[in-house]
Coordinates of C-alpha atoms and ligand atoms in Angstrom, one line a residue:
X27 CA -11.6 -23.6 27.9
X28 CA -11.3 -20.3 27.7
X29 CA -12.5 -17.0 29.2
X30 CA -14.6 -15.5 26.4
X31 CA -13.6 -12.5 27.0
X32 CA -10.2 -13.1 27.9
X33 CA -10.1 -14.9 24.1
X34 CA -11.9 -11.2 22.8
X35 CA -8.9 -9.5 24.2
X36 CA -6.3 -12.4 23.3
X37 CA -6.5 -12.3 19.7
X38 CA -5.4 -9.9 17.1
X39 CA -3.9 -9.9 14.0
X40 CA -0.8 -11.5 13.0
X41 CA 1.7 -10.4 10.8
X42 CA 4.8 -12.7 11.3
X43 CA 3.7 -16.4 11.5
X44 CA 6.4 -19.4 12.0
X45 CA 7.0 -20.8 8.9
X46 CA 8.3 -23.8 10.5
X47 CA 4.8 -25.0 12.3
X48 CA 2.7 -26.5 10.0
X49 CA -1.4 -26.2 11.0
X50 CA -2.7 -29.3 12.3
X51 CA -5.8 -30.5 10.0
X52 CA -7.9 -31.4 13.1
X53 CA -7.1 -27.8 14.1
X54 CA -8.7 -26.5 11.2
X55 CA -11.8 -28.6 11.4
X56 CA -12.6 -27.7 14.4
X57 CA -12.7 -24.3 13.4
X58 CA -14.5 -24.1 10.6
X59 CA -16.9 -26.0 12.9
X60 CA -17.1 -23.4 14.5
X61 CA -18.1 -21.2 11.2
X62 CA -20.6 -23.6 10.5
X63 CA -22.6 -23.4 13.6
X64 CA -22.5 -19.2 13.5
X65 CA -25.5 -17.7 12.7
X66 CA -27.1 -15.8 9.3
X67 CA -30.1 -14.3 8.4
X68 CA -33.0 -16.6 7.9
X69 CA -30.6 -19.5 8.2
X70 CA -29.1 -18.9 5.0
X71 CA -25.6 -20.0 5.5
X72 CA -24.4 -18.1 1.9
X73 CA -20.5 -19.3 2.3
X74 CA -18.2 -22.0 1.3
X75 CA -15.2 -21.9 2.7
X76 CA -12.1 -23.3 1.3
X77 CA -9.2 -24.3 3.5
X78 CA -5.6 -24.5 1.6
X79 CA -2.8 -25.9 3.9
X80 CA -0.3 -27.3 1.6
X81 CA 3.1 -26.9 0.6
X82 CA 2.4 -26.3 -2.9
X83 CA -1.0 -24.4 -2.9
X84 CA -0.5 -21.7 0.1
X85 CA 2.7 -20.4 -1.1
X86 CA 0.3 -19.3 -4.3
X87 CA -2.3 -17.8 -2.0
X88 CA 0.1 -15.6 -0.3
X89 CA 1.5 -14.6 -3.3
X90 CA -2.2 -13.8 -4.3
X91 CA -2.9 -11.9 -1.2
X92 CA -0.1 -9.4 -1.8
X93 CA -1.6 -6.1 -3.5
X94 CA -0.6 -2.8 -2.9
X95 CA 2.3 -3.8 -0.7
X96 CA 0.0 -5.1 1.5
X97 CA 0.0 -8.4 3.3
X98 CA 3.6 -9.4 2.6
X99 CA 3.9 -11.3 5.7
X100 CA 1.7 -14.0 4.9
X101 CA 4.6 -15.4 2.5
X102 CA 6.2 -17.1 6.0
X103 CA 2.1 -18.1 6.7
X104 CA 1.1 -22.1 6.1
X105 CA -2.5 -22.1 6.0
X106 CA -5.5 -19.5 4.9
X107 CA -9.1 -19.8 5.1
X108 CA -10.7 -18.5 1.7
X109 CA -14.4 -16.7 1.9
X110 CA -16.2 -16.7 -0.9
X111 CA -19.6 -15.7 -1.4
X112 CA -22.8 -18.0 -2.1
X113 CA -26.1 -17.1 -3.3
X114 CA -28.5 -16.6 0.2
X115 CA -31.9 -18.0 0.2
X116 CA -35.0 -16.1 -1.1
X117 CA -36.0 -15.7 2.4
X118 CA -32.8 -13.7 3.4
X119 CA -32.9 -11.9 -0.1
X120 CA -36.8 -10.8 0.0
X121 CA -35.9 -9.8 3.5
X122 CA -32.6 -7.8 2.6
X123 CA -34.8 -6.0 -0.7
X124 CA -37.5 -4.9 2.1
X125 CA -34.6 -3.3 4.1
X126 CA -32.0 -2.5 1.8
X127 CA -29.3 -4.4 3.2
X128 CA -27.4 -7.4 1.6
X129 CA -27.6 -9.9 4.8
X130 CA -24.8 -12.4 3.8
X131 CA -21.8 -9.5 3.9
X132 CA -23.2 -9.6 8.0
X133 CA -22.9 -13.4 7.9
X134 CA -19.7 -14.0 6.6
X135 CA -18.6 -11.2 9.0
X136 CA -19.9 -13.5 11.7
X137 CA -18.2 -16.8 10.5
X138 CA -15.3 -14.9 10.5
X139 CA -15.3 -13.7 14.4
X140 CA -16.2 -17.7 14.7
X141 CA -12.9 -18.4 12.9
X142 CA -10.6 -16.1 14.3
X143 CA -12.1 -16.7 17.8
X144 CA -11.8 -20.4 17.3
X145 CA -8.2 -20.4 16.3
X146 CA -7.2 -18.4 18.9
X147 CA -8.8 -20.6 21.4
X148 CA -6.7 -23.6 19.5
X149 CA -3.5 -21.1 20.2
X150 CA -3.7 -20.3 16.4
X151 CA -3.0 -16.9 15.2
X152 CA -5.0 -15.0 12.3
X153 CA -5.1 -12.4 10.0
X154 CA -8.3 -11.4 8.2
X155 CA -7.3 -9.9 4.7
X156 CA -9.5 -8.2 2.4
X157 CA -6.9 -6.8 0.3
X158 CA -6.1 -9.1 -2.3
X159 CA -6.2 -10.5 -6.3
X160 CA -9.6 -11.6 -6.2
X161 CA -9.5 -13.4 -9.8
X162 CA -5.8 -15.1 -8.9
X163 CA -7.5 -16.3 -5.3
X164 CA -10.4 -17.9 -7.9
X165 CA -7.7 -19.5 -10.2
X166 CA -6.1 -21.4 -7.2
X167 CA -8.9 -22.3 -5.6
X168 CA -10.7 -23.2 -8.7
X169 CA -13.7 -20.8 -7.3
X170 CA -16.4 -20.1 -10.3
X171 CA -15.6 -16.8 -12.3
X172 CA -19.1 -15.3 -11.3
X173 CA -18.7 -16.2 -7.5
X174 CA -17.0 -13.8 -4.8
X175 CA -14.4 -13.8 -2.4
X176 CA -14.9 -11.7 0.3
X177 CA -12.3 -12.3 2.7
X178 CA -9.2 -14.2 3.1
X179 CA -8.0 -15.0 6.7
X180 CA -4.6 -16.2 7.1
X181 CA -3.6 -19.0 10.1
X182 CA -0.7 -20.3 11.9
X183 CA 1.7 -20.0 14.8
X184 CA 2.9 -17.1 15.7
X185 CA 6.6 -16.6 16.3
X186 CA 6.0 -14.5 19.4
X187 CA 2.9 -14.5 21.6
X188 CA 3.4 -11.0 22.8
X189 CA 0.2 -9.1 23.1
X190 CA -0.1 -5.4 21.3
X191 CA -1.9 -2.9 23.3
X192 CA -5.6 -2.9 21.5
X193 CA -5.9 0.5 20.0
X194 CA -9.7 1.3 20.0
X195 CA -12.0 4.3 19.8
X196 CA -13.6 4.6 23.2
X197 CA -16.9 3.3 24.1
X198 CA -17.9 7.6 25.4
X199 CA -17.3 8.1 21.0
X200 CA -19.1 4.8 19.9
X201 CA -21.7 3.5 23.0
X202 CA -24.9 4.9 23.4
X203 CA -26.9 3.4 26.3
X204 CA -30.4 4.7 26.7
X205 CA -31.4 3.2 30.0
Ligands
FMN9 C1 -12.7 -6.8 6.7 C2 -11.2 -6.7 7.2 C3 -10.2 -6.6 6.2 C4 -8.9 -6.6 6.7 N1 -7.9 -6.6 5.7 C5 -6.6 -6.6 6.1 C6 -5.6 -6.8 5.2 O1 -5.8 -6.9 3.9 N2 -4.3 -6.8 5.6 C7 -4.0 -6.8 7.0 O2 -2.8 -6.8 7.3 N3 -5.0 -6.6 7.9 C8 -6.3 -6.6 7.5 N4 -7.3 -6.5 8.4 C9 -6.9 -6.5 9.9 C10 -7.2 -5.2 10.6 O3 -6.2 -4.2 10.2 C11 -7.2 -5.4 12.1 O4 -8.2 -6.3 12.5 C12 -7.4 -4.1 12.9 O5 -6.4 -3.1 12.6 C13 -7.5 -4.3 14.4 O6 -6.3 -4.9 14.8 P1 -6.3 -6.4 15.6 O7 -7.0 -7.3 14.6 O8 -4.9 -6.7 15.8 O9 -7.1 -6.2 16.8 C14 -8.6 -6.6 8.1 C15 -9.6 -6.7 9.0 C16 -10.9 -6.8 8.6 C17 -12.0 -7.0 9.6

């Protein structure tokens, strides 16, 4: 297993996958596992996540995720983990109206570290993506009209395992510690 943060500083996005590898449905189990077990506000768990890894369905996923020139890459990518939203409990709602927040944007944020954390610990590479043709991604994945997708994350190997230096604002612009 893995340093944590060793992992942290491991992954990043991906943008030129291996078209060659195919992802290893255990793999993906495990990992959305791991998205099940993350936390959200009073346990409301408002997600469903659908996993396409198949010859004929992925290759109209990537097509679906290319908007604005973006995301062209994922056209060499074999799998993609698709986000969409689900109704939170009243507990989580009442308590999002009392502050003002919509709590399940914070949880699926948090499956999603799970994921791209988990599949890099499974030497997996990622690539969130919330650019895309939201009503083509429902067609495909025969996701209800009304529903949302929030984010689409890409997976599979990459072709090189070279590290990018992490380009960050520093912790002096965004820590404050009051100790
Ligand atoms: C909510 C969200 C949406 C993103 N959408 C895209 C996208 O549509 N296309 C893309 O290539 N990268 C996308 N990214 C990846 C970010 O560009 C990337 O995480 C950031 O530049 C930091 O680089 P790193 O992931 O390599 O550390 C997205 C990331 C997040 C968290």
């Amino acid at each position: 297993m893995s340093d944590f943060f060793d992992l942290v500083k491991k992954r990043q996005s991906c943008r030129d996958y291996d078209e060659q590898r195919a992802v290893e449905r255990e793999k993906l189990e495990k990992i959305i596992n791991a998205a099940l077990l993350s936390p959200s506000a009073c346990n409301s768990q408002p997600w469903h996540f659908t996993v396409v890894n198949s010859k004929e369905k992925s290759p109209l996923i990537a097509a679906a995720v290319q908007k604005l020139g973006l995301n062209k890459f994922s056209s060499s990518c074999p799998a993609f983990i698709v986000i969409s939203e689900e109704s939170a409990n009243i507990t989580s709602i009442a308590g999002g109206k009392i502050r003002d927040q919509k709590f399940a944007a914070n949880d699926i944020g948090i499956a999603t570290a799970h994921i791209v954390l988990g599949a890099c610990e499974l030497g997996l590479s990622t690539c969130i993506m919330g650019m895309f043709h939201e009503e083509k991604v429902k067609e495909i994945c025969a996701i209800p009209k009304k529903k949302r997708v929030r984010l689409i994350i890409a997976v599979g190997y990459a072709k090189s395992d070279q590290l990018r230096e992490k380009k960050r604002k520093s912790a002096d612009q965004t820590v404050t510690y009051l100790v």
